PDB file of C-alpha atoms in Angstrom:
ATOM      1  CA  MET A   1      70.297  74.948  -2.387  1.00 46.00           C
ATOM      2  CA  GLY A   2      69.342  73.634   1.137  1.00 45.00           C
ATOM      3  CA  GLN A   3      71.264  73.296   4.043  1.00 43.00           C
ATOM      4  CA  ASN A   4      71.460  69.475   3.522  1.00 46.00           C
ATOM      5  CA  MET A   5      73.259  69.357   0.352  1.00 56.00           C
ATOM      6  CA  ASN A   6      76.249  67.947   1.845  1.00 57.00           C
ATOM      7  CA  ASN A   7      76.825  66.030   5.326  1.00 67.00           C
ATOM      8  CA  LYS A   8      79.834  64.371   6.625  1.00 77.00           C
ATOM      9  CA  PHE A   9      80.315  62.084   4.160  1.00 92.00           C
ATOM     10  CA  VAL A  10      79.335  63.729   0.926  1.00 96.00           C
ATOM     11  CA  CYS A  11      78.165  67.200  -0.726  1.00 94.00           C
ATOM     12  CA  LEU A  12      76.564  67.718  -3.833  1.00 96.00           C
ATOM     13  CA  GLN A  13      77.606  70.285  -6.373  1.00 96.00           C
ATOM     14  CA  PRO A  14      75.449  70.926  -9.495  1.00 95.00           C
ATOM     15  CA  PHE A  15      76.885  68.818 -12.445  1.00 96.00           C
ATOM     16  CA  GLY A  16      79.128  70.970 -15.178  1.00 95.00           C
ATOM     17  CA  GLU A  17      81.442  70.685 -17.997  1.00 95.00           C
ATOM     18  CA  GLU A  18      84.188  69.539 -15.626  1.00 96.00           C
ATOM     19  CA  HIS A  19      82.244  66.296 -14.504  1.00 96.00           C
ATOM     20  CA  LEU A  20      81.895  65.345 -18.347  1.00 96.00           C
ATOM     21  CA  GLU A  21      84.896  63.543 -18.919  1.00 96.00           C
ATOM     22  CA  LYS A  22      84.975  61.476 -15.788  1.00 96.00           C
ATOM     23  CA  THR A  23      80.856  60.405 -16.319  1.00 94.00           C
ATOM     24  CA  PHE A  24      81.957  59.136 -20.078  1.00 95.00           C
ATOM     25  CA  VAL A  25      84.518  56.767 -18.401  1.00 94.00           C
ATOM     26  CA  TRP A  26      81.742  55.492 -16.243  1.00 94.00           C
ATOM     27  CA  VAL A  27      79.067  54.829 -18.685  1.00 91.00           C
ATOM     28  CA  GLN A  28      81.620  53.119 -20.877  1.00 91.00           C
ATOM     29  CA  ARG A  29      82.042  50.510 -18.665  1.00 89.00           C
ATOM     30  CA  GLU A  30      79.593  47.525 -19.890  1.00 84.00           C
ATOM     31  CA  GLU A  31      78.329  46.366 -16.367  1.00 82.00           C
ATOM     32  CA  PHE A  32      77.465  49.897 -15.453  1.00 82.00           C
ATOM     33  CA  ARG A  33      75.241  50.112 -18.673  1.00 79.00           C
ATOM     34  CA  GLU A  34      73.756  46.897 -17.749  1.00 74.00           C
ATOM     35  CA  SER A  35      72.775  47.808 -14.212  1.00 74.00           C
ATOM     36  CA  PHE A  36      71.175  51.236 -15.468  1.00 73.00           C
ATOM     37  CA  ASN A  37      69.436  49.160 -18.228  1.00 70.00           C
ATOM     38  CA  PHE A  38      71.214  51.485 -21.068  1.00 74.00           C
ATOM     39  CA  ILE A  39      69.689  50.928 -24.492  1.00 70.00           C
ATOM     40  CA  LYS A  40      73.053  51.331 -26.050  1.00 76.00           C
ATOM     41  CA  GLU A  41      76.825  52.682 -25.624  1.00 83.00           C
ATOM     42  CA  VAL A  42      77.247  56.020 -25.491  1.00 86.00           C
ATOM     43  CA  ASN A  43      79.714  57.796 -27.995  1.00 91.00           C
ATOM     44  CA  TRP A  44      81.434  61.178 -26.799  1.00 95.00           C
ATOM     45  CA  ASP A  45      79.650  63.505 -29.111  1.00 94.00           C
ATOM     46  CA  ASP A  46      75.802  61.968 -27.360  1.00 91.00           C
ATOM     47  CA  HIS A  47      77.278  62.287 -24.214  1.00 92.00           C
ATOM     48  CA  VAL A  48      78.147  66.097 -25.159  1.00 94.00           C
ATOM     49  CA  ARG A  49      74.692  66.813 -26.659  1.00 92.00           C
ATOM     50  CA  TRP A  50      72.939  64.996 -23.710  1.00 89.00           C
ATOM     51  CA  PHE A  51      74.717  67.757 -21.135  1.00 92.00           C
ATOM     52  CA  ASN A  52      74.059  70.713 -23.644  1.00 92.00           C
ATOM     53  CA  ASN A  53      70.452  69.867 -23.372  1.00 90.00           C
ATOM     54  CA  LEU A  54      70.446  69.900 -19.501  1.00 87.00           C
ATOM     55  CA  LYS A  55      71.152  73.522 -19.276  1.00 84.00           C
ATOM     56  CA  ASN A  56      68.100  75.263 -20.764  1.00 83.00           C
ATOM     57  CA  ASN A  57      65.999  72.292 -19.083  1.00 92.00           C
ATOM     58  CA  ASP A  58      63.902  73.355 -16.217  1.00 89.00           C
ATOM     59  CA  THR A  59      62.514  69.624 -16.010  1.00 94.00           C
ATOM     60  CA  GLN A  60      66.016  68.269 -14.562  1.00 94.00           C
ATOM     61  CA  LYS A  61      68.282  69.087 -12.126  1.00 95.00           C
ATOM     62  CA  HIS A  62      71.862  67.088 -11.903  1.00 96.00           C
ATOM     63  CA  PHE A  63      74.235  67.054  -9.335  1.00 97.00           C
ATOM     64  CA  ALA A  64      77.861  65.402  -9.224  1.00 97.00           C
ATOM     65  CA  ILE A  65      78.596  63.622  -5.978  1.00 97.00           C
ATOM     66  CA  TYR A  66      81.873  64.431  -3.877  1.00 97.00           C
ATOM     67  CA  LEU A  67      83.513  62.911  -1.152  1.00 96.00           C
ATOM     68  CA  ARG A  68      83.860  65.222   1.855  1.00 93.00           C
ATOM     69  CA  GLU A  69      86.967  63.893   2.906  1.00 91.00           C
ATOM     70  CA  ASN A  70      89.372  64.327  -0.410  1.00 94.00           C
ATOM     71  CA  ASN A  71      86.949  66.474  -2.962  1.00 95.00           C
ATOM     72  CA  GLN A  72      86.996  63.263  -5.190  1.00 96.00           C
ATOM     73  CA  HIS A  73      83.947  63.113  -7.921  1.00 97.00           C
ATOM     74  CA  ILE A  74      82.838  59.721  -7.171  1.00 97.00           C
ATOM     75  CA  GLY A  75      79.174  59.694  -8.768  1.00 96.00           C
ATOM     76  CA  ASN A  76      75.850  61.485  -9.808  1.00 96.00           C
ATOM     77  CA  CYS A  77      72.554  62.235  -9.404  1.00 96.00           C
ATOM     78  CA  GLY A  78      69.170  64.149  -9.698  1.00 96.00           C
ATOM     79  CA  LEU A  79      66.035  64.655 -10.556  1.00 97.00           C
ATOM     80  CA  LYS A  80      63.927  64.885 -13.955  1.00 94.00           C
ATOM     81  CA  TYR A  81      60.702  64.713 -15.321  1.00 94.00           C
ATOM     82  CA  ILE A  82      60.087  67.807 -12.774  1.00 94.00           C
ATOM     83  CA  ASN A  83      56.486  68.681 -13.631  1.00 93.00           C
ATOM     84  CA  LYS A  84      53.615  70.931 -12.593  1.00 90.00           C
ATOM     85  CA  GLU A  85      52.050  68.497 -10.399  1.00 90.00           C
ATOM     86  CA  LYS A  86      55.074  68.473  -8.544  1.00 93.00           C
ATOM     87  CA  ASN A  87      56.236  64.655  -9.149  1.00 94.00           C
ATOM     88  CA  GLY A  88      60.048  64.143 -10.139  1.00 96.00           C
ATOM     89  CA  GLU A  89      62.137  61.256 -10.889  1.00 95.00           C
ATOM     90  CA  ILE A  90      65.133  60.922  -8.736  1.00 97.00           C
ATOM     91  CA  TRP A  91      68.136  58.469  -9.636  1.00 94.00           C
ATOM     92  CA  VAL A  92      71.615  58.108  -8.035  1.00 94.00           C
ATOM     93  CA  TYR A  93      74.743  56.133  -9.011  1.00 92.00           C
ATOM     94  CA  ILE A  94      78.309  55.977  -7.695  1.00 93.00           C
ATOM     95  CA  GLY A  95      80.353  55.466 -10.903  1.00 93.00           C
ATOM     96  CA  ASP A  96      83.375  55.149  -9.080  1.00 94.00           C
ATOM     97  CA  VAL A  97      83.870  51.469  -8.268  1.00 90.00           C
ATOM     98  CA  GLN A  98      86.360  51.924  -5.445  1.00 92.00           C
ATOM     99  CA  ASN A  99      83.371  53.442  -4.004  1.00 92.00           C
ATOM    100  CA  CYS A 100      80.309  51.379  -4.381  1.00 88.00           C
ATOM    101  CA  ARG A 101      78.883  49.773  -1.286  1.00 87.00           C
ATOM    102  CA  LYS A 102      80.135  52.188   1.242  1.00 91.00           C
ATOM    103  CA  GLY A 103      77.247  54.412   2.035  1.00 91.00           C
ATOM    104  CA  PHE A 104      77.687  57.131  -0.167  1.00 95.00           C
ATOM    105  CA  GLY A 105      74.929  56.460  -2.090  1.00 93.00           C
ATOM    106  CA  ILE A 106      72.408  56.601   0.828  1.00 93.00           C
ATOM    107  CA  SER A 107      74.030  59.745   1.722  1.00 95.00           C
ATOM    108  CA  ALA A 108      73.502  61.370  -1.569  1.00 96.00           C
ATOM    109  CA  ALA A 109      69.887  60.355  -1.930  1.00 95.00           C
ATOM    110  CA  SER A 110      69.119  61.518   1.486  1.00 95.00           C
ATOM    111  CA  GLN A 111      70.367  65.203   0.450  1.00 95.00           C
ATOM    112  CA  LEU A 112      68.517  64.802  -3.036  1.00 96.00           C
ATOM    113  CA  ILE A 113      65.332  63.901  -1.489  1.00 96.00           C
ATOM    114  CA  TYR A 114      65.576  66.485   0.715  1.00 95.00           C
ATOM    115  CA  HIS A 115      66.063  69.515  -1.741  1.00 95.00           C
ATOM    116  CA  ALA A 116      63.245  68.121  -3.715  1.00 96.00           C
ATOM    117  CA  PHE A 117      60.822  67.838  -0.823  1.00 96.00           C
ATOM    118  CA  TYR A 118      62.076  71.092   0.954  1.00 94.00           C
ATOM    119  CA  ASP A 119      63.923  73.337  -1.614  1.00 94.00           C
ATOM    120  CA  LEU A 120      62.060  72.191  -4.783  1.00 94.00           C
ATOM    121  CA  ASN A 121      58.836  71.982  -3.180  1.00 95.00           C
ATOM    122  CA  ILE A 122      58.355  68.074  -4.686  1.00 96.00           C
ATOM    123  CA  GLU A 123      55.318  66.511  -3.375  1.00 96.00           C
ATOM    124  CA  THR A 124      56.122  63.232  -4.778  1.00 96.00           C
ATOM    125  CA  LEU A 125      59.449  61.434  -5.351  1.00 97.00           C
ATOM    126  CA  TYR A 126      59.371  58.256  -7.946  1.00 96.00           C
ATOM    127  CA  LEU A 127      62.348  55.911  -9.534  1.00 94.00           C
ATOM    128  CA  TYR A 128      62.552  52.783 -11.771  1.00 90.00           C
ATOM    129  CA  VAL A 129      64.854  50.081 -10.754  1.00 88.00           C
ATOM    130  CA  ALA A 130      65.751  46.815 -12.366  1.00 83.00           C
ATOM    131  CA  LYS A 131      64.162  43.919  -9.941  1.00 83.00           C
ATOM    132  CA  ASN A 132      67.563  42.141 -10.056  1.00 82.00           C
ATOM    133  CA  ASN A 133      69.403  45.187  -8.330  1.00 83.00           C
ATOM    134  CA  VAL A 134      69.016  44.169  -5.130  1.00 85.00           C
ATOM    135  CA  ALA A 135      71.481  46.939  -3.312  1.00 85.00           C
ATOM    136  CA  ALA A 136      69.816  49.857  -5.265  1.00 87.00           C
ATOM    137  CA  ARG A 137      66.639  48.349  -3.994  1.00 89.00           C
ATOM    138  CA  ARG A 138      67.124  48.134  -0.523  1.00 90.00           C
ATOM    139  CA  LEU A 139      68.914  51.398  -0.796  1.00 90.00           C
ATOM    140  CA  TYR A 140      65.685  52.998  -1.745  1.00 94.00           C
ATOM    141  CA  GLU A 141      63.247  51.280   0.537  1.00 95.00           C
ATOM    142  CA  LYS A 142      65.834  52.373   3.659  1.00 94.00           C
ATOM    143  CA  LEU A 143      65.051  55.820   2.103  1.00 95.00           C
ATOM    144  CA  GLY A 144      61.513  55.111   2.613  1.00 95.00           C
ATOM    145  CA  PHE A 145      60.462  54.254  -0.886  1.00 97.00           C
ATOM    146  CA  GLU A 146      57.785  51.987  -1.636  1.00 95.00           C
ATOM    147  CA  GLU A 147      57.029  49.479  -4.659  1.00 93.00           C
ATOM    148  CA  ARG A 148      53.520  50.554  -6.409  1.00 92.00           C
ATOM    149  CA  GLU A 149      51.955  49.213  -9.323  1.00 86.00           C
ATOM    150  CA  MET A 150      53.913  50.056 -12.327  1.00 80.00           C
ATOM    151  CA  PRO A 151      52.359  53.273 -14.929  1.00 75.00           C
ATOM    152  CA  SER A 152      50.769  52.137 -17.939  1.00 65.00           C
ATOM    153  CA  VAL A 153      52.852  54.549 -19.706  1.00 64.00           C
ATOM    154  CA  SER A 154      56.543  53.941 -19.190  1.00 60.00           C
ATOM    155  CA  GLU A 155      60.171  54.250 -20.931  1.00 62.00           C
ATOM    156  CA  TRP A 156      60.950  51.347 -18.978  1.00 57.00           C
ATOM    157  CA  LYS A 157      58.246  48.777 -19.974  1.00 57.00           C
ATOM    158  CA  GLY A 158      59.900  47.829 -22.981  1.00 60.00           C
ATOM    159  CA  ARG A 159      63.269  47.504 -21.554  1.00 61.00           C
ATOM    160  CA  ASP A 160      64.927  43.887 -21.619  1.00 64.00           C
ATOM    161  CA  VAL A 161      65.277  43.709 -17.884  1.00 68.00           C
ATOM    162  CA  PRO A 162      62.210  43.536 -15.590  1.00 75.00           C
ATOM    163  CA  HIS A 163      61.684  47.039 -13.241  1.00 80.00           C
ATOM    164  CA  SER A 164      59.994  47.812 -10.239  1.00 85.00           C
ATOM    165  CA  TYR A 165      58.388  51.071 -10.022  1.00 91.00           C
ATOM    166  CA  MET A 166      58.922  53.091  -6.439  1.00 94.00           C
ATOM    167  CA  GLU A 167      57.595  56.024  -4.725  1.00 96.00           C
ATOM    168  CA  LYS A 168      58.070  58.522  -2.228  1.00 97.00           C
ATOM    169  CA  SER A 169      55.879  61.260  -0.621  1.00 95.00           C
ATOM    170  CA  ARG A 170      56.848  64.061   1.448  1.00 91.00           C
ATOM    171  CA  ALA A 171      55.138  63.723   4.955  1.00 75.00           C
ATOM    172  CA  ALA A 172      52.552  66.224   5.382  1.00 50.00           C
TER     173      ALA A 172
END
């Protein structure tokens, strides 16, 4: 991984089996599932199946977010749908509610963007964010993502909550 995968606030580590239990606790919270518009509740077997599918999937890169000061796992982030056109979807969340809204999400996202553009040679990153998730929208705007027209085919179109589509391209 590139030089910028850690900074003074957080560091990103490859997502592994040791991150499953804490992540499972986070996705069990109803307010978490609502914020990220989960379609259904997640049971342990589905959670483990999701993780096992990641292991051999070159179109996804997942990371655990750790606080540098105490090495505490506070969230996760990653890239998915990485394709031969050099595009990929970015996602970030701080699952530990005591560490939300402290700048750790933007720090992790900045590192992930650097990794995507300069280590993986991705040209365009995109994301979907609930229109009512003001904090996340602000975070992505600070990072240079701009709202674009929603693609005609999107897994997010059929969801109950309206979403925005945002993009950021690597600077030439």
